[in-house]
Every structure is written in C-alpha cells, then in structure tokens.
Short mmCIF file of C-alpha atoms and ligand atoms in Angstrom, two decimals:
data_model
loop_
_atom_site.label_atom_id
_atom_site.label_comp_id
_atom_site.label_asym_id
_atom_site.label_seq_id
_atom_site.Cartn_x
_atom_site.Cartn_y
_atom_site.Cartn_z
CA UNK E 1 -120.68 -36.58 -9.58
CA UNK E 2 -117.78 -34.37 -10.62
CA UNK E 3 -118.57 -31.00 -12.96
CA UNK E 4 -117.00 -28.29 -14.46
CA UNK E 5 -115.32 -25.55 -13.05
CA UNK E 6 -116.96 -22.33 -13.06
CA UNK E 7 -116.44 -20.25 -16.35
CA UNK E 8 -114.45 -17.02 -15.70
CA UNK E 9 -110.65 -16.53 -14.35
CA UNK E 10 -109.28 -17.66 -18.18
CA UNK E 11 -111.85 -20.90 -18.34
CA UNK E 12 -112.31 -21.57 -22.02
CA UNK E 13 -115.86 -21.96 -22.52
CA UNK E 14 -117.69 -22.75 -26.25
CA UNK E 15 -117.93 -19.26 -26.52
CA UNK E 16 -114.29 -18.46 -26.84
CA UNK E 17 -113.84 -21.40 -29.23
CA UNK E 18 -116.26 -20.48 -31.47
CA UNK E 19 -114.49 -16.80 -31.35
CA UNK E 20 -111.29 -18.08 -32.26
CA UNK E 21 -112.83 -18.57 -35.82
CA UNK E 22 -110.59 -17.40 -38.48
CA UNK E 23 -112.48 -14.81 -40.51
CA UNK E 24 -114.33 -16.43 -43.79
CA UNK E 25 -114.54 -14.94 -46.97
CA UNK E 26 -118.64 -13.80 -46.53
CA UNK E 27 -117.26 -12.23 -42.68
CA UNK E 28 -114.46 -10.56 -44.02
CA UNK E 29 -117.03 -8.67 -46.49
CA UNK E 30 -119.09 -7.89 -43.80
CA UNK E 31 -117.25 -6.99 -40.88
CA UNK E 32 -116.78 -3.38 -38.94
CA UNK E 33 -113.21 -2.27 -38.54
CA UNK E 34 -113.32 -3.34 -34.86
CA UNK E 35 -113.15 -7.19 -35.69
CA UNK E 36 -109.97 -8.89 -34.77
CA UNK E 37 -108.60 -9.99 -38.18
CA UNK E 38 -107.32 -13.32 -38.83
CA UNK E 39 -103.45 -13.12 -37.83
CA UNK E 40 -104.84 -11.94 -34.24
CA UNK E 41 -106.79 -15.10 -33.89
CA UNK E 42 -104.98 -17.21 -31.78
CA UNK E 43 -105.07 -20.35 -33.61
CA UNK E 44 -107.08 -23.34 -31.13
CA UNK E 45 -104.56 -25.38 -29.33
CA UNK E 46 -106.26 -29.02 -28.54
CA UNK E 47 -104.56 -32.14 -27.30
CA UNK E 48 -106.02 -35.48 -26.00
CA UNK E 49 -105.44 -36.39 -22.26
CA UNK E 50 -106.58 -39.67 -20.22
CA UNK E 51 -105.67 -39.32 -16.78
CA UNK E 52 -105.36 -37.05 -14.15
CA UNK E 53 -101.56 -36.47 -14.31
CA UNK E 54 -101.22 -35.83 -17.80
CA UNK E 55 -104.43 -33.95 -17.46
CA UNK E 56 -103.08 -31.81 -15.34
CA UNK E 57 -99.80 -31.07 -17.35
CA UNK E 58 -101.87 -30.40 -19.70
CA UNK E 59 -104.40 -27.98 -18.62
CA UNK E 60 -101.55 -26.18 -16.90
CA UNK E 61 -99.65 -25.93 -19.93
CA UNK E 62 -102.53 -23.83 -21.50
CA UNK E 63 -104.29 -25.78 -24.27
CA UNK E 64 -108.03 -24.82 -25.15
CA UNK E 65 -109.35 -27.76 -25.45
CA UNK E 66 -108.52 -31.42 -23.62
CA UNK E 67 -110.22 -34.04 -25.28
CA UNK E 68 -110.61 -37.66 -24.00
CA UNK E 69 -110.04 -39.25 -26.94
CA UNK E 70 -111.70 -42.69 -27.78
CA UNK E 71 -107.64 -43.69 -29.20
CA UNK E 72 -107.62 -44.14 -25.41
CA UNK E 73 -108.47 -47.66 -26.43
CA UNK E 74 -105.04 -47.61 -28.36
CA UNK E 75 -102.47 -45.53 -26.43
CA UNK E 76 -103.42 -46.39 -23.15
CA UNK E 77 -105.56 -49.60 -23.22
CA UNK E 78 -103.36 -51.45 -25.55
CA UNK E 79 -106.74 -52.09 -28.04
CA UNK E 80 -105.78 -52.54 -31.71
CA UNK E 81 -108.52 -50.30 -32.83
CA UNK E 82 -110.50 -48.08 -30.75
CA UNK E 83 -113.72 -50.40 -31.22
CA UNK E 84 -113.69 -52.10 -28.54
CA UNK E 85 -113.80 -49.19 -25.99
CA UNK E 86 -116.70 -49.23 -23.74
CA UNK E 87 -118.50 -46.18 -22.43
CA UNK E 88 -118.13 -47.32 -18.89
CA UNK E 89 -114.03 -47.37 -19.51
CA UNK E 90 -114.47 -43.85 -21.67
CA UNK E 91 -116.38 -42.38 -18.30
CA UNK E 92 -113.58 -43.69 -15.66
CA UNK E 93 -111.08 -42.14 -17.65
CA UNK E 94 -113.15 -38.37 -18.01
CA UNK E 95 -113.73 -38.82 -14.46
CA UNK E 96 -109.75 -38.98 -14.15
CA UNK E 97 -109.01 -35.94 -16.82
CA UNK E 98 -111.70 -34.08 -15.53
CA UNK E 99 -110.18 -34.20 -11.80
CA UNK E 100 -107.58 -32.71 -13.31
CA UNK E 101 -108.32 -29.85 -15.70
CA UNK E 102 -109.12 -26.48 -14.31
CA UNK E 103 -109.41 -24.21 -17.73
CA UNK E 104 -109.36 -25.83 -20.73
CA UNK E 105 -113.19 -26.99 -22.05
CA UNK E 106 -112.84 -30.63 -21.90
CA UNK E 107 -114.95 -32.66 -24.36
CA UNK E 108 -115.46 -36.72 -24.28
CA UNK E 109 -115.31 -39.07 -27.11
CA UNK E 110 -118.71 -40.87 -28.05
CA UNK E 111 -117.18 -44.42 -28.31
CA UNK E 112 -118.42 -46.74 -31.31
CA UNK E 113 -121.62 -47.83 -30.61
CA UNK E 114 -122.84 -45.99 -27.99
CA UNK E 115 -124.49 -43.46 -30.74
CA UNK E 116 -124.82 -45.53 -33.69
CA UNK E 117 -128.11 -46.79 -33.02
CA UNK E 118 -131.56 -45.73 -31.19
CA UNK E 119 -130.87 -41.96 -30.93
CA UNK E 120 -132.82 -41.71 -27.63
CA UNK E 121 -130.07 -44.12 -26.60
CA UNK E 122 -127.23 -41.87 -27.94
CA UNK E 123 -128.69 -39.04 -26.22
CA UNK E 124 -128.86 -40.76 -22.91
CA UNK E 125 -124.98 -42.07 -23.31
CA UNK E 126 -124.14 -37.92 -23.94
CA UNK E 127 -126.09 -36.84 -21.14
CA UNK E 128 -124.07 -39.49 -18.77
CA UNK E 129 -120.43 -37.59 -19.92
CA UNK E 130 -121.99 -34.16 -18.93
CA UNK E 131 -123.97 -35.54 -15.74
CA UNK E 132 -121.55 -38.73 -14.56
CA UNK E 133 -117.93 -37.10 -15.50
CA UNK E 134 -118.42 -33.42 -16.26
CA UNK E 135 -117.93 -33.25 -19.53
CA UNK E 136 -118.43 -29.86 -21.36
CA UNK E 137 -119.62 -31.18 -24.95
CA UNK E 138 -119.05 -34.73 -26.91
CA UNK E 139 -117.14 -35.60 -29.96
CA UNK E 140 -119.47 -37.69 -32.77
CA UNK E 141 -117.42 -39.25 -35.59
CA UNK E 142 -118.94 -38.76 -38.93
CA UNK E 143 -120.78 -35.68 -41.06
CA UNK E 144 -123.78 -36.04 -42.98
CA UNK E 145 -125.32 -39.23 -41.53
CA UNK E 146 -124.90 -37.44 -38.09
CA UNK E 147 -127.22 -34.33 -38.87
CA UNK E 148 -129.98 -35.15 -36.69
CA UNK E 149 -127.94 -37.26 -33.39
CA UNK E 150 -125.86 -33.69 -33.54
CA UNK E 151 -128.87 -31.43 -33.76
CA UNK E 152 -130.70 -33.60 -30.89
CA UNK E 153 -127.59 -33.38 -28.82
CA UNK E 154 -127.59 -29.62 -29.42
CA UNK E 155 -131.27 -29.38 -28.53
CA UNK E 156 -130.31 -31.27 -25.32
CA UNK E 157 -127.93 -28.82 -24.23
CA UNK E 158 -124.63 -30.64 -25.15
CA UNK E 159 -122.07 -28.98 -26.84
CA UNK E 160 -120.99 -31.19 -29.77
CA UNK E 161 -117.45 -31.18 -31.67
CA UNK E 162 -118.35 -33.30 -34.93
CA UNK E 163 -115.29 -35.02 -36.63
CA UNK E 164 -114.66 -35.44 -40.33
CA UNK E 165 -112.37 -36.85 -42.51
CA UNK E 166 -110.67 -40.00 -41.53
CA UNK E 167 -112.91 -40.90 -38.45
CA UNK E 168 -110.83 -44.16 -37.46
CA UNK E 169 -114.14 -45.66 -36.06
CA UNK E 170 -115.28 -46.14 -39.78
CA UNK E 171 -111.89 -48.00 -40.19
CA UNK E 172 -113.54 -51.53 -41.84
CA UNK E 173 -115.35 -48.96 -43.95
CA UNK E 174 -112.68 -47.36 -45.10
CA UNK E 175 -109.88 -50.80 -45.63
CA UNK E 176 -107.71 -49.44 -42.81
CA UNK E 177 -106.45 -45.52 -41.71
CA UNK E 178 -106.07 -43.94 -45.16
CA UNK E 179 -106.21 -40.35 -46.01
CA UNK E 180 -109.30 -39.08 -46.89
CA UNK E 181 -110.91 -36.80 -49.59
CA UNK E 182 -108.31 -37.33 -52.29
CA UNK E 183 -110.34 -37.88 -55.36
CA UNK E 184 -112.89 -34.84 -56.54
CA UNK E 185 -115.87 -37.16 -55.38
CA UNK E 186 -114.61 -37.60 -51.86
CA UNK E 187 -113.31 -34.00 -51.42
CA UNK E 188 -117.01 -32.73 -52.45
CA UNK E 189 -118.11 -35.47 -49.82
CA UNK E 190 -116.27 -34.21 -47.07
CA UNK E 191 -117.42 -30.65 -47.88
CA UNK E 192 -121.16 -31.97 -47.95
CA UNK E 193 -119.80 -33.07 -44.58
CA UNK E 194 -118.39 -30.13 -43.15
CA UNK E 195 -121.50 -28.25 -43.83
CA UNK E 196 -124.05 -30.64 -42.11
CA UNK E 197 -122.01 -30.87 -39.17
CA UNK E 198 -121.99 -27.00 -39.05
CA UNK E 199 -125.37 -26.95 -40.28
CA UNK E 200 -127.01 -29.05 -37.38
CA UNK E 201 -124.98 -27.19 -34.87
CA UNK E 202 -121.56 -28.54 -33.85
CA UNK E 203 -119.35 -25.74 -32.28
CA UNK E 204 -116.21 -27.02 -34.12
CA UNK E 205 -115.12 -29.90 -36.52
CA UNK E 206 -111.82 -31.91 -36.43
CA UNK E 207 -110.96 -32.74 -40.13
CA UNK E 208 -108.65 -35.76 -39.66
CA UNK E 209 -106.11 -37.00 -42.32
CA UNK E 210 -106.88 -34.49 -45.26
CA UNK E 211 -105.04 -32.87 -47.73
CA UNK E 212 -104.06 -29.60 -46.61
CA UNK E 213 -105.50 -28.33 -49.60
CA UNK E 214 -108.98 -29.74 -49.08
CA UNK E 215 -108.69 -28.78 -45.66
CA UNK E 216 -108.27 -25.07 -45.73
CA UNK E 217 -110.94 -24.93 -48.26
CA UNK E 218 -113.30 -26.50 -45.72
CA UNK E 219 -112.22 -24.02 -43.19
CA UNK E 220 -113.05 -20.67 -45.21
CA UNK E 221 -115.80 -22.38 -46.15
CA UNK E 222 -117.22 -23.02 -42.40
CA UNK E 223 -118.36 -20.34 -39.93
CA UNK E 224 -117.23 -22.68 -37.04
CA UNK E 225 -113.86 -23.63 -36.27
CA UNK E 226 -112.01 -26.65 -37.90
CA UNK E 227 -109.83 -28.44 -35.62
CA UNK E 228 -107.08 -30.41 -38.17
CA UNK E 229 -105.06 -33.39 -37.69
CA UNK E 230 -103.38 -34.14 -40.53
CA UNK E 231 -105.26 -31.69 -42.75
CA UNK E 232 -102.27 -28.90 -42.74
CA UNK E 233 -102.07 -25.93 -40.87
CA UNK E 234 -104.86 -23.34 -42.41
CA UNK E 235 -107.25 -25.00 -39.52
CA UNK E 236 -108.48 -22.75 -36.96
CA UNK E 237 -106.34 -24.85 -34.70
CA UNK E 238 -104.69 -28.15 -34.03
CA UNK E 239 -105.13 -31.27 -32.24
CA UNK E 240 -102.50 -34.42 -31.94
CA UNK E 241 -102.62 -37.33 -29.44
CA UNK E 242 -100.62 -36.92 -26.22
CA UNK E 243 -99.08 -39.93 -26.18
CA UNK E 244 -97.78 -39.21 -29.70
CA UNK E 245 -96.46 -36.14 -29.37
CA UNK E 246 -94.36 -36.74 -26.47
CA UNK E 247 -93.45 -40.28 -27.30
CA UNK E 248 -95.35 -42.53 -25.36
CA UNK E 249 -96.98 -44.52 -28.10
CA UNK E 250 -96.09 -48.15 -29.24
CA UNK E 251 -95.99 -48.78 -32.36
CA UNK E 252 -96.54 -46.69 -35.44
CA UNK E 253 -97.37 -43.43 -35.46
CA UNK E 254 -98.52 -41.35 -38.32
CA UNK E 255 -96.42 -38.62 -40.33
CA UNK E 256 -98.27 -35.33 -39.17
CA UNK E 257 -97.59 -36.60 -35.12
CA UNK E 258 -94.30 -34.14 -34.81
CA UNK E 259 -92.74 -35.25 -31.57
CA UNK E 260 -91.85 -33.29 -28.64
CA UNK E 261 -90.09 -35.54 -26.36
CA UNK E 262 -89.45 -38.75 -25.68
CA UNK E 263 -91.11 -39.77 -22.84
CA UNK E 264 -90.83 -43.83 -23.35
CA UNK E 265 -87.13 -43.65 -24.05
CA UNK E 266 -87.21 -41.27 -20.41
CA UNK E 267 -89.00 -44.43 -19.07
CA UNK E 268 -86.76 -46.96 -19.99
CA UNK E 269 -83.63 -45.12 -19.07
CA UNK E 270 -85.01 -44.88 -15.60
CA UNK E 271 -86.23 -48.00 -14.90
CA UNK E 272 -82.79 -49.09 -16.08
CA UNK E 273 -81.19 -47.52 -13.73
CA UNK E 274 -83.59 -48.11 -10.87
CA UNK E 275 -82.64 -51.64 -11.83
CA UNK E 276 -78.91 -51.40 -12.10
CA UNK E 277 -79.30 -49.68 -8.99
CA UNK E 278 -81.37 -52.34 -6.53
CA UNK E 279 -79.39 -55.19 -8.34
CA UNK E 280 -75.56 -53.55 -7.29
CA UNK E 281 -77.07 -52.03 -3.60
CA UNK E 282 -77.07 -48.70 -4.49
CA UNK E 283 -80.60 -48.06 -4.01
CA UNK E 284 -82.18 -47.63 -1.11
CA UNK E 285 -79.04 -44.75 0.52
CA UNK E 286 -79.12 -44.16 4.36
CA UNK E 287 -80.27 -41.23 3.05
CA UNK E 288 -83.39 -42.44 1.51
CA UNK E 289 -84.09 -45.28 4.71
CA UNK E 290 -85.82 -44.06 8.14
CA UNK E 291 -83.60 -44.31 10.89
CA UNK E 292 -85.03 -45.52 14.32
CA UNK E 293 -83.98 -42.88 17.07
CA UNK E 294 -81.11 -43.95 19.32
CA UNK E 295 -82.96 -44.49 22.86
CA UNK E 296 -84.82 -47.05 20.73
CA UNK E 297 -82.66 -48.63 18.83
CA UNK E 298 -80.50 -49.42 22.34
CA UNK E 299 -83.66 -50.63 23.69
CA UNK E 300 -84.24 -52.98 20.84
CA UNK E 301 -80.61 -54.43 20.85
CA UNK E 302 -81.41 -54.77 24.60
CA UNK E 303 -84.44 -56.88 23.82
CA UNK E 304 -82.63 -58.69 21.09
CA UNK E 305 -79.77 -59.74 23.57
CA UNK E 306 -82.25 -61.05 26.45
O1 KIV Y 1 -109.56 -40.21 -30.33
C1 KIV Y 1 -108.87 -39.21 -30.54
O2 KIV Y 1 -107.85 -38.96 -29.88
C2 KIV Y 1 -109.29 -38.31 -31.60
C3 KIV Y 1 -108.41 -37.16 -31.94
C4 KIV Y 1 -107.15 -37.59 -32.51
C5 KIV Y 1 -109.10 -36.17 -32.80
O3 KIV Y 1 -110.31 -38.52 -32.18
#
C-alpha cells in the first residue's frame, strides 16, 4: 500500500486549498484587517498527471493540486470517451502519480460507474483510492444529484473535489462536449449546483466549460474554492490537462487548452533522427559501445584463431 507523504515541509494539504479562497462578498463584510485580501491569494494552480514521470515534473514544478484525471482514458489510453475507464486501470495509474508526487495534494478521479449506483458501493470504490493508492480526496462529477454520495464521502473521511459544469461523463446526456450554463435556466442550474456541492461538503469545485461570466458569479458566490477550466479566469485557480498543455494530445483539443510546448512534435523529431541515425550507422558511436579490455580481447582473437 503506498500513502501520502507527511503534511509539513510545503505539503499542500485541504487546509491550504480551502485558504486560498478568494474573499466573497459576505467575508469581505466581515473580515478583521489582518485577512489576506484577494490579490494576495495565490490563485490554485492544478494540473492532471498519470504517471510517475510526469508526476514528478509536475510536483516538482510546484502545482497545488495533481489530479489523476479520469481523461486518462483519452490522453493516455487512447479511449474515445472516458467511459470506459475502469477503477482497477484509474488505481494503477494513482499508484504511478502517487510514487511520484511529494507536495502537491493529489486527488483521484471517481470513474463512471463506480459511484453511480449503490452508495455503500461508491463509498467502498473511494475508500480503495485513499487505502490502495494514497489518494488524498476524490473527484465526483455532477452537483445536485451528488449531495448525499459527497456528504457520505465527507462523513467517511475523504476529502471530495465535486465538479460542475460540463462533466464529460454526462456526455450522452448532454449530445456531446458543449458549453454549459448558457441559457438563464441552465446558469441558475449550475448555481443550484455549486451550492449543493459546497453545501454537502466538497473542499473545492471545478466548473468546467462555462462562461466566464457565469463562472465568476459562482465563485463569489461559494465559500470554497472553484477550480475553472474553461470558465475564465475569476476562479480561485486553474486546472488544464497535461497532455494538452504541453502538446501531447491527439486529436482535438479545446479552445481554453493554451499550449506550452510541444512535446509530440519533440517526439517525432527525435525518433526521426534516432531513425536516420541507426538506418545511415551513425548510431551506436565507439563512444556509446563497451569496449572489451585489451588482455581480453587478445585472448579472444587467440581462441578465435585455434
Ligand atoms: O479528467 C480530468 O482530467 C478532469 C479535469 C480536466 C478537471 O476532470
């Protein structure tokens, strides 16, 4: 069984998240002038991670948060959706990430289906992230219908992030990956949401694929923090997929994934050359062979002539 580091020495526990809350309108009334105001709130920095390498590149670059994300199924498994993830593939990879992450909290994804039925059930699959691959909370897609797996999950000693918005698990639901909350209806949905995730005792929220507009509204509104994707940047802080932001995804990626490299093209280039290389006998140099030491490479010739 792996588990978490020890807090203390810069871990980020759900303690410091939930400080990193951007002052609401009802807190600003009611605060004492030694409160750190909003612009000294370090805004949440979040990104997802499914091995140990990148896990480790990660962590070391200094995110809060490292979330193995259930688009696992996508980036890394080559799913079309991420229903068909299993927990038992969601667990090897947490083992991985949680190998290699030292500071940031790391949370797991609750795949689909392994909480949308008996809650006892759901419970049992949350426990196994904290016991089996030392998870420090789960993520749960959805907001009002989750009230009472969240609270239970809570009561069980999990930390939960709940996740709002466009939940790409609810993609049949929805007709595909749309952004959400854009009529008056929806947007007072999502904020019925918002609060029942809060309500039944989620640490944070990511608010996926809203308009920014909608988005900031739900975060003055909230006493937790709102992690956005897609939902503009009055969040309390930020999450994008790894593989998107440093160019490792096939395929399309959505408008709000800025890009920070380009790790595929890196790839190609350099299995290019490897090839060119091997093909034209550049690669392996005498540099880059082991050499046998003279007494036995005489010895060897001497055997080879006999
Ligand atoms: O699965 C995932 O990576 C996510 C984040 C994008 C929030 O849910």
């Amino acid at each position: 069984m792996s588990t978490a580091f020890d807090a203390g020495n810069g871990k980020i526990t759900v303690p410091d998240i939930a400080s990193r809350k951007s002052s609401t309108p009802n807190s600003r009334a009611s605060s004492s002038g030694n409160s750190q105001s909003n612009s000294e709130k370090r805004k949440i920095v979040c990104l997802t991670a499914y091995d140990y390498p990148t896990a480790r590149f990660v962590d070391e670059a200094g995110v809060d948060i490292v979330l193995v994300g259930d688009s696992l199924g996508m980036v890394a498994l080559g799913y079309e959706n991420t229903l068909p993830l299993t927990m038992e593939e969601m667990l090897h990879h947490t083992r991985a990430v949680r190998r290699g992450v030292r500071k940031a909290m790391l949370v797991a994804d609750m795949p689909y289906g392994s909480f949308h039925g008996d809650k006892r059930e759901a419970v049992r699959n949350a426990v196994r992230f904290v016991k089996e691959a030392g998870a420090e909370g789960v993520k749960i897609e959805g907001g009002e219908r989750r009230m009472e797996l969240i609270a239970q999950l809570v009561e069980a000693e999990i930390p939960v992030m709940g996740h709002i918005g466009l939940t790409p698990q609810s993609m049949h639901a929805f007709g595909g990956f749309r952004v959400q909350g854009k009529s008056v209806e929806a947007a007072e949905q999502l904020l019925r949401d918002a609060r029942a995730v809060e309500a039944a005792g989620a640490f944070s929220v990511v608010v996926e694929s809203v308009p920014r507009e909608l988005a900031a509204r739900i975060t003055s509104e909230l006493r937790i923090p709102t992690i956005g994707i897609g939902a503009g940047p009055e969040c309390d802080g930020q999450i994008l997929v790894l593989h998107d932001m440093i160019g490792l995804s096939v395929g399309h990626t959505p408008k709000f994934a800025r890009r920070y490299a380009n790790v595929g093209e890196a790839i190609r280039n350099a299995v290019g050359a490897y090839a060119d290389d091997v093909h034209e006998g550049r690669f392996p140099s005498d540099e880059e062979s082991y050499h046998l030491s003279s007494e036995v490479r005489e010895r060897l010739l001497a055997v080879r002539r006999s």
